[in-house]
């Protein structure tokens, strides 16, 4: 999980186990921007119709930008990402934010002749968000320490773990 102030209120986190590539947009094929764009400018654009996963943390850089968007331009859903891809294809919105790894997976799972979605990289989103194992405050610190030792001892350290 990503670490956030809200989650830290009820959870302990291990050391990082993975660093994602920067977040990106999964957009409709006819989306007017190609290749890459500034997330700051894109999320301020009135034509942006963002589909959001309810309760998901998008990172320290993106969360305030998303929070500043007018409510009619964003739709928060409880659906999982594959359903959000279907919403995108159906025209419910024209972008949703995900990791580059996941966006590439959704694109690869689509038949080439049906490619209605594509990746839009953000030029201003840093690759600093790290994933951690999130544990309840009921988990003793000794267990967290053991998890951290196991993470350090992994034969091949995950990208960005150390």
PDB file of N, CA and C in Angstrom, residues 34-111:
ATOM      1  N   UNK A  34      -1.319  13.611 -26.985  1.00  0.00           N
ATOM      2  CA  UNK A  34      -0.589  12.415 -27.388  1.00  0.00           C
ATOM      3  C   UNK A  34       0.694  12.282 -26.567  1.00  0.00           C
ATOM      4  N   UNK A  35       1.088  11.052 -26.269  1.00  0.00           N
ATOM      5  CA  UNK A  35       2.403  10.791 -25.674  1.00  0.00           C
ATOM      6  C   UNK A  35       2.556  11.161 -24.224  1.00  0.00           C
ATOM      7  N   UNK A  36       2.647  12.466 -23.946  1.00  0.00           N
ATOM      8  CA  UNK A  36       2.842  12.896 -22.562  1.00  0.00           C
ATOM      9  C   UNK A  36       2.241  14.286 -22.379  1.00  0.00           C
ATOM     10  N   UNK A  37       1.961  14.596 -21.119  1.00  0.00           N
ATOM     11  CA  UNK A  37       1.367  15.893 -20.777  1.00  0.00           C
ATOM     12  C   UNK A  37       1.617  16.162 -19.306  1.00  0.00           C
ATOM     13  N   UNK A  38       1.490  17.394 -18.917  1.00  0.00           N
ATOM     14  CA  UNK A  38       1.586  17.776 -17.516  1.00  0.00           C
ATOM     15  C   UNK A  38       0.292  17.398 -16.801  1.00  0.00           C
ATOM     16  N   UNK A  39       0.387  16.644 -15.714  1.00  0.00           N
ATOM     17  CA  UNK A  39      -0.797  16.301 -14.926  1.00  0.00           C
ATOM     18  C   UNK A  39      -1.452  17.565 -14.382  1.00  0.00           C
ATOM     19  N   UNK A  40      -0.652  18.521 -13.963  1.00  0.00           N
ATOM     20  CA  UNK A  40      -1.182  19.780 -13.419  1.00  0.00           C
ATOM     21  C   UNK A  40      -2.085  20.467 -14.450  1.00  0.00           C
ATOM     22  N   UNK A  41      -1.611  20.568 -15.686  1.00  0.00           N
ATOM     23  CA  UNK A  41      -2.403  21.217 -16.733  1.00  0.00           C
ATOM     24  C   UNK A  41      -3.598  20.361 -17.137  1.00  0.00           C
ATOM     25  N   UNK A  42      -3.380  19.056 -17.268  1.00  0.00           N
ATOM     26  CA  UNK A  42      -4.446  18.155 -17.697  1.00  0.00           C
ATOM     27  C   UNK A  42      -5.609  18.145 -16.701  1.00  0.00           C
ATOM     28  N   UNK A  43      -5.298  18.074 -15.411  1.00  0.00           N
ATOM     29  CA  UNK A  43      -6.357  18.006 -14.408  1.00  0.00           C
ATOM     30  C   UNK A  43      -7.038  19.361 -14.187  1.00  0.00           C
ATOM     31  N   UNK A  44      -6.429  20.426 -14.676  1.00  0.00           N
ATOM     32  CA  UNK A  44      -7.048  21.747 -14.612  1.00  0.00           C
ATOM     33  C   UNK A  44      -7.902  22.027 -15.856  1.00  0.00           C
ATOM     34  N   UNK A  45      -7.789  21.195 -16.864  1.00  0.00           N
ATOM     35  CA  UNK A  45      -8.507  21.376 -18.132  1.00  0.00           C
ATOM     36  C   UNK A  45      -9.984  21.007 -17.958  1.00  0.00           C
ATOM     37  N   UNK A  46     -10.874  21.847 -18.424  1.00  0.00           N
ATOM     38  CA  UNK A  46     -12.319  21.624 -18.231  1.00  0.00           C
ATOM     39  C   UNK A  46     -12.844  20.423 -19.013  1.00  0.00           C
ATOM     40  N   UNK A  47     -12.127  19.963 -20.042  1.00  0.00           N
ATOM     41  CA  UNK A  47     -12.581  18.815 -20.833  1.00  0.00           C
ATOM     42  C   UNK A  47     -12.169  17.481 -20.214  1.00  0.00           C
ATOM     43  N   UNK A  48     -11.366  17.511 -19.163  1.00  0.00           N
ATOM     44  CA  UNK A  48     -10.931  16.281 -18.506  1.00  0.00           C
ATOM     45  C   UNK A  48     -12.078  15.730 -17.666  1.00  0.00           C
ATOM     46  N   UNK A  49     -12.438  14.475 -17.932  1.00  0.00           N
ATOM     47  CA  UNK A  49     -13.482  13.767 -17.181  1.00  0.00           C
ATOM     48  C   UNK A  49     -12.814  12.544 -16.547  1.00  0.00           C
ATOM     49  N   UNK A  50     -12.479  12.672 -15.273  1.00  0.00           N
ATOM     50  CA  UNK A  50     -11.652  11.698 -14.561  1.00  0.00           C
ATOM     51  C   UNK A  50     -12.494  10.653 -13.847  1.00  0.00           C
ATOM     52  N   UNK A  51     -12.141   9.383 -14.050  1.00  0.00           N
ATOM     53  CA  UNK A  51     -12.751   8.277 -13.317  1.00  0.00           C
ATOM     54  C   UNK A  51     -11.776   7.909 -12.206  1.00  0.00           C
ATOM     55  N   UNK A  52     -12.247   7.928 -10.956  1.00  0.00           N
ATOM     56  CA  UNK A  52     -11.408   7.671  -9.788  1.00  0.00           C
ATOM     57  C   UNK A  52     -11.856   6.425  -9.054  1.00  0.00           C
ATOM     58  N   UNK A  53     -10.910   5.690  -8.533  1.00  0.00           N
ATOM     59  CA  UNK A  53     -11.209   4.559  -7.653  1.00  0.00           C
ATOM     60  C   UNK A  53     -11.421   5.119  -6.255  1.00  0.00           C
ATOM     61  N   UNK A  54     -12.620   4.942  -5.723  1.00  0.00           N
ATOM     62  CA  UNK A  54     -12.956   5.474  -4.403  1.00  0.00           C
ATOM     63  C   UNK A  54     -12.004   4.939  -3.334  1.00  0.00           C
ATOM     64  N   UNK A  55     -11.456   5.847  -2.527  1.00  0.00           N
ATOM     65  CA  UNK A  55     -10.579   5.468  -1.425  1.00  0.00           C
ATOM     66  C   UNK A  55      -9.134   5.238  -1.818  1.00  0.00           C
ATOM     67  N   UNK A  56      -8.814   5.321  -3.101  1.00  0.00           N
ATOM     68  CA  UNK A  56      -7.440   5.088  -3.547  1.00  0.00           C
ATOM     69  C   UNK A  56      -6.602   6.335  -3.329  1.00  0.00           C
ATOM     70  N   UNK A  57      -5.374   6.147  -2.897  1.00  0.00           N
ATOM     71  CA  UNK A  57      -4.430   7.241  -2.735  1.00  0.00           C
ATOM     72  C   UNK A  57      -3.600   7.305  -4.017  1.00  0.00           C
ATOM     73  N   UNK A  58      -3.552   8.478  -4.626  1.00  0.00           N
ATOM     74  CA  UNK A  58      -2.832   8.651  -5.880  1.00  0.00           C
ATOM     75  C   UNK A  58      -1.451   9.258  -5.682  1.00  0.00           C
ATOM     76  N   UNK A  59      -1.097   9.567  -4.466  1.00  0.00           N
ATOM     77  CA  UNK A  59       0.232  10.074  -4.167  1.00  0.00           C
ATOM     78  C   UNK A  59       0.221  11.534  -3.761  1.00  0.00           C
ATOM     79  N   UNK A  60       1.326  11.930  -3.143  1.00  0.00           N
ATOM     80  CA  UNK A  60       1.445  13.280  -2.591  1.00  0.00           C
ATOM     81  C   UNK A  60       1.329  14.370  -3.640  1.00  0.00           C
ATOM     82  N   UNK A  61       1.733  14.099  -4.865  1.00  0.00           N
ATOM     83  CA  UNK A  61       1.671  15.111  -5.910  1.00  0.00           C
ATOM     84  C   UNK A  61       0.266  15.188  -6.524  1.00  0.00           C
ATOM     85  N   UNK A  62      -0.312  14.026  -6.860  1.00  0.00           N
ATOM     86  CA  UNK A  62      -1.582  14.011  -7.576  1.00  0.00           C
ATOM     87  C   UNK A  62      -2.803  14.267  -6.692  1.00  0.00           C
ATOM     88  N   UNK A  63      -2.793  13.792  -5.461  1.00  0.00           N
ATOM     89  CA  UNK A  63      -3.983  13.943  -4.613  1.00  0.00           C
ATOM     90  C   UNK A  63      -4.456  15.398  -4.496  1.00  0.00           C
ATOM     91  N   UNK A  64      -3.568  16.372  -4.247  1.00  0.00           N
ATOM     92  CA  UNK A  64      -4.051  17.758  -4.179  1.00  0.00           C
ATOM     93  C   UNK A  64      -4.583  18.279  -5.526  1.00  0.00           C
ATOM     94  N   UNK A  65      -3.987  17.843  -6.630  1.00  0.00           N
ATOM     95  CA  UNK A  65      -4.473  18.270  -7.942  1.00  0.00           C
ATOM     96  C   UNK A  65      -5.874  17.723  -8.207  1.00  0.00           C
ATOM     97  N   UNK A  66      -6.073  16.455  -7.856  1.00  0.00           N
ATOM     98  CA  UNK A  66      -7.385  15.834  -8.025  1.00  0.00           C
ATOM     99  C   UNK A  66      -8.400  16.515  -7.108  1.00  0.00           C
ATOM    100  N   UNK A  67      -7.982  16.786  -5.874  1.00  0.00           N
ATOM    101  CA  UNK A  67      -8.865  17.445  -4.920  1.00  0.00           C
ATOM    102  C   UNK A  67      -9.305  18.820  -5.380  1.00  0.00           C
ATOM    103  N   UNK A  68      -8.484  19.494  -6.168  1.00  0.00           N
ATOM    104  CA  UNK A  68      -8.810  20.822  -6.660  1.00  0.00           C
ATOM    105  C   UNK A  68      -9.694  20.839  -7.896  1.00  0.00           C
ATOM    106  N   UNK A  69      -9.966  19.667  -8.463  1.00  0.00           N
ATOM    107  CA  UNK A  69     -10.817  19.612  -9.652  1.00  0.00           C
ATOM    108  C   UNK A  69     -12.276  19.851  -9.268  1.00  0.00           C
ATOM    109  N   UNK A  70     -13.043  20.521 -10.139  1.00  0.00           N
ATOM    110  CA  UNK A  70     -14.481  20.679  -9.878  1.00  0.00           C
ATOM    111  C   UNK A  70     -15.168  19.312  -9.820  1.00  0.00           C
ATOM    112  N   UNK A  71     -16.106  19.151  -8.914  1.00  0.00           N
ATOM    113  CA  UNK A  71     -16.799  17.870  -8.713  1.00  0.00           C
ATOM    114  C   UNK A  71     -17.404  17.288  -9.993  1.00  0.00           C
ATOM    115  N   UNK A  72     -18.011  18.096 -10.878  1.00  0.00           N
ATOM    116  CA  UNK A  72     -18.607  17.501 -12.093  1.00  0.00           C
ATOM    117  C   UNK A  72     -17.591  16.854 -13.042  1.00  0.00           C
ATOM    118  N   UNK A  73     -16.315  17.158 -12.877  1.00  0.00           N
ATOM    119  CA  UNK A  73     -15.292  16.609 -13.766  1.00  0.00           C
ATOM    120  C   UNK A  73     -14.698  15.293 -13.261  1.00  0.00           C
ATOM    121  N   UNK A  74     -15.145  14.828 -12.102  1.00  0.00           N
ATOM    122  CA  UNK A  74     -14.586  13.578 -11.577  1.00  0.00           C
ATOM    123  C   UNK A  74     -15.697  12.699 -11.037  1.00  0.00           C
ATOM    124  N   UNK A  75     -15.531  11.416 -11.297  1.00  0.00           N
ATOM    125  CA  UNK A  75     -16.487  10.426 -10.838  1.00  0.00           C
ATOM    126  C   UNK A  75     -15.743   9.401 -10.004  1.00  0.00           C
ATOM    127  N   UNK A  76     -16.180   9.220  -8.775  1.00  0.00           N
ATOM    128  CA  UNK A  76     -15.561   8.258  -7.883  1.00  0.00           C
ATOM    129  C   UNK A  76     -16.391   6.976  -7.897  1.00  0.00           C
ATOM    130  N   UNK A  77     -15.726   5.840  -8.182  1.00  0.00           N
ATOM    131  CA  UNK A  77     -16.421   4.557  -8.286  1.00  0.00           C
ATOM    132  C   UNK A  77     -15.785   3.533  -7.357  1.00  0.00           C
ATOM    133  N   UNK A  78     -16.536   2.536  -6.996  1.00  0.00           N
ATOM    134  CA  UNK A  78     -16.030   1.452  -6.154  1.00  0.00           C
ATOM    135  C   UNK A  78     -15.533   0.285  -7.002  1.00  0.00           C
ATOM    136  N   UNK A  79     -15.713   0.369  -8.297  1.00  0.00           N
ATOM    137  CA  UNK A  79     -15.315  -0.700  -9.210  1.00  0.00           C
ATOM    138  C   UNK A  79     -13.805  -0.884  -9.210  1.00  0.00           C
ATOM    139  N   UNK A  80     -13.378  -2.052  -9.641  1.00  0.00           N
ATOM    140  CA  UNK A  80     -11.959  -2.336  -9.800  1.00  0.00           C
ATOM    141  C   UNK A  80     -11.508  -1.844 -11.178  1.00  0.00           C
ATOM    142  N   UNK A  81     -10.200  -1.802 -11.387  1.00  0.00           N
ATOM    143  CA  UNK A  81      -9.619  -1.231 -12.605  1.00  0.00           C
ATOM    144  C   UNK A  81     -10.162  -1.840 -13.902  1.00  0.00           C
ATOM    145  N   UNK A  82     -10.333  -3.172 -14.024  1.00  0.00           N
ATOM    146  CA  UNK A  82     -10.867  -3.691 -15.300  1.00  0.00           C
ATOM    147  C   UNK A  82     -12.238  -3.094 -15.653  1.00  0.00           C
ATOM    148  N   UNK A  83     -13.071  -2.885 -14.653  1.00  0.00           N
ATOM    149  CA  UNK A  83     -14.371  -2.253 -14.885  1.00  0.00           C
ATOM    150  C   UNK A  83     -14.196  -0.786 -15.260  1.00  0.00           C
ATOM    151  N   UNK A  84     -13.194  -0.127 -14.665  1.00  0.00           N
ATOM    152  CA  UNK A  84     -12.919   1.271 -15.000  1.00  0.00           C
ATOM    153  C   UNK A  84     -12.440   1.394 -16.444  1.00  0.00           C
ATOM    154  N   UNK A  85     -11.713   0.396 -16.930  1.00  0.00           N
ATOM    155  CA  UNK A  85     -11.296   0.377 -18.338  1.00  0.00           C
ATOM    156  C   UNK A  85     -12.534   0.289 -19.226  1.00  0.00           C
ATOM    157  N   UNK A  86     -13.493  -0.560 -18.846  1.00  0.00           N
ATOM    158  CA  UNK A  86     -14.734  -0.670 -19.625  1.00  0.00           C
ATOM    159  C   UNK A  86     -15.496   0.663 -19.610  1.00  0.00           C
ATOM    160  N   UNK A  87     -15.508   1.350 -18.456  1.00  0.00           N
ATOM    161  CA  UNK A  87     -16.167   2.657 -18.369  1.00  0.00           C
ATOM    162  C   UNK A  87     -15.488   3.658 -19.309  1.00  0.00           C
ATOM    163  N   UNK A  88     -14.184   3.600 -19.344  1.00  0.00           N
ATOM    164  CA  UNK A  88     -13.414   4.491 -20.217  1.00  0.00           C
ATOM    165  C   UNK A  88     -13.798   4.233 -21.674  1.00  0.00           C
ATOM    166  N   UNK A  89     -13.814   2.958 -22.044  1.00  0.00           N
ATOM    167  CA  UNK A  89     -14.177   2.590 -23.423  1.00  0.00           C
ATOM    168  C   UNK A  89     -15.608   2.999 -23.762  1.00  0.00           C
ATOM    169  N   UNK A  90     -16.497   2.967 -22.767  1.00  0.00           N
ATOM    170  CA  UNK A  90     -17.903   3.312 -22.981  1.00  0.00           C
ATOM    171  C   UNK A  90     -18.140   4.823 -22.985  1.00  0.00           C
ATOM    172  N   UNK A  91     -17.104   5.607 -22.696  1.00  0.00           N
ATOM    173  CA  UNK A  91     -17.238   7.051 -22.741  1.00  0.00           C
ATOM    174  C   UNK A  91     -17.753   7.684 -21.462  1.00  0.00           C
ATOM    175  N   UNK A  92     -17.758   6.934 -20.359  1.00  0.00           N
ATOM    176  CA  UNK A  92     -18.190   7.480 -19.073  1.00  0.00           C
ATOM    177  C   UNK A  92     -17.250   8.593 -18.632  1.00  0.00           C
ATOM    178  N   UNK A  93     -15.990   8.438 -18.923  1.00  0.00           N
ATOM    179  CA  UNK A  93     -14.959   9.438 -18.663  1.00  0.00           C
ATOM    180  C   UNK A  93     -13.934   9.335 -19.775  1.00  0.00           C
ATOM    181  N   UNK A  94     -12.919  10.208 -19.751  1.00  0.00           N
ATOM    182  CA  UNK A  94     -11.912  10.102 -20.804  1.00  0.00           C
ATOM    183  C   UNK A  94     -10.505   9.823 -20.267  1.00  0.00           C
ATOM    184  N   UNK A  95     -10.395   9.643 -18.934  1.00  0.00           N
ATOM    185  CA  UNK A  95      -9.093   9.318 -18.348  1.00  0.00           C
ATOM    186  C   UNK A  95      -9.290   8.687 -16.978  1.00  0.00           C
ATOM    187  N   UNK A  96      -8.427   7.743 -16.652  1.00  0.00           N
ATOM    188  CA  UNK A  96      -8.264   7.367 -15.249  1.00  0.00           C
ATOM    189  C   UNK A  96      -6.791   7.166 -14.978  1.00  0.00           C
ATOM    190  N   UNK A  97      -6.423   7.434 -13.757  1.00  0.00           N
ATOM    191  CA  UNK A  97      -5.022   7.430 -13.356  1.00  0.00           C
ATOM    192  C   UNK A  97      -4.683   6.083 -12.738  1.00  0.00           C
ATOM    193  N   UNK A  98      -3.560   5.542 -13.179  1.00  0.00           N
ATOM    194  CA  UNK A  98      -3.109   4.254 -12.682  1.00  0.00           C
ATOM    195  C   UNK A  98      -1.584   4.219 -12.801  1.00  0.00           C
ATOM    196  N   UNK A  99      -0.997   3.135 -12.380  1.00  0.00           N
ATOM    197  CA  UNK A  99       0.442   3.001 -12.556  1.00  0.00           C
ATOM    198  C   UNK A  99       0.733   2.688 -14.021  1.00  0.00           C
ATOM    199  N   UNK A 100       1.922   3.030 -14.472  1.00  0.00           N
ATOM    200  CA  UNK A 100       2.301   2.708 -15.844  1.00  0.00           C
ATOM    201  C   UNK A 100       2.294   1.201 -16.052  1.00  0.00           C
ATOM    202  N   UNK A 101       2.714   0.450 -15.014  1.00  0.00           N
ATOM    203  CA  UNK A 101       2.733  -1.007 -15.121  1.00  0.00           C
ATOM    204  C   UNK A 101       1.333  -1.545 -15.407  1.00  0.00           C
ATOM    205  N   UNK A 102       0.339  -1.049 -14.641  1.00  0.00           N
ATOM    206  CA  UNK A 102      -1.029  -1.531 -14.818  1.00  0.00           C
ATOM    207  C   UNK A 102      -1.613  -1.053 -16.143  1.00  0.00           C
ATOM    208  N   UNK A 103      -1.353   0.174 -16.536  1.00  0.00           N
ATOM    209  CA  UNK A 103      -1.859   0.693 -17.811  1.00  0.00           C
ATOM    210  C   UNK A 103      -1.345  -0.159 -18.967  1.00  0.00           C
ATOM    211  N   UNK A 104      -0.062  -0.471 -18.952  1.00  0.00           N
ATOM    212  CA  UNK A 104       0.506  -1.301 -20.016  1.00  0.00           C
ATOM    213  C   UNK A 104      -0.121  -2.683 -20.044  1.00  0.00           C
ATOM    214  N   UNK A 105      -0.448  -3.233 -18.873  1.00  0.00           N
ATOM    215  CA  UNK A 105      -1.108  -4.533 -18.798  1.00  0.00           C
ATOM    216  C   UNK A 105      -2.487  -4.474 -19.440  1.00  0.00           C
ATOM    217  N   UNK A 106      -3.288  -3.452 -19.122  1.00  0.00           N
ATOM    218  CA  UNK A 106      -4.638  -3.333 -19.693  1.00  0.00           C
ATOM    219  C   UNK A 106      -4.577  -3.148 -21.203  1.00  0.00           C
ATOM    220  N   UNK A 107      -3.611  -2.388 -21.675  1.00  0.00           N
ATOM    221  CA  UNK A 107      -3.465  -2.185 -23.116  1.00  0.00           C
ATOM    222  C   UNK A 107      -3.064  -3.496 -23.786  1.00  0.00           C
ATOM    223  N   UNK A 108      -2.138  -4.228 -23.192  1.00  0.00           N
ATOM    224  CA  UNK A 108      -1.668  -5.498 -23.766  1.00  0.00           C
ATOM    225  C   UNK A 108      -2.774  -6.546 -23.806  1.00  0.00           C
ATOM    226  N   UNK A 109      -3.723  -6.471 -22.886  1.00  0.00           N
ATOM    227  CA  UNK A 109      -4.809  -7.451 -22.840  1.00  0.00           C
ATOM    228  C   UNK A 109      -5.897  -7.171 -23.876  1.00  0.00           C
ATOM    229  N   UNK A 110      -5.768  -6.082 -24.599  1.00  0.00           N
ATOM    230  CA  UNK A 110      -6.756  -5.694 -25.600  1.00  0.00           C
ATOM    231  C   UNK A 110      -6.267  -6.098 -26.979  1.00  0.00           C
ATOM    232  N   UNK A 111      -7.154  -6.660 -27.756  1.00  0.00           N
ATOM    233  CA  UNK A 111      -6.808  -7.026 -29.129  1.00  0.00           C
ATOM    234  C   UNK A 111      -6.361  -5.782 -29.895  1.00  0.00           C
TER     235      UNK A 111
END
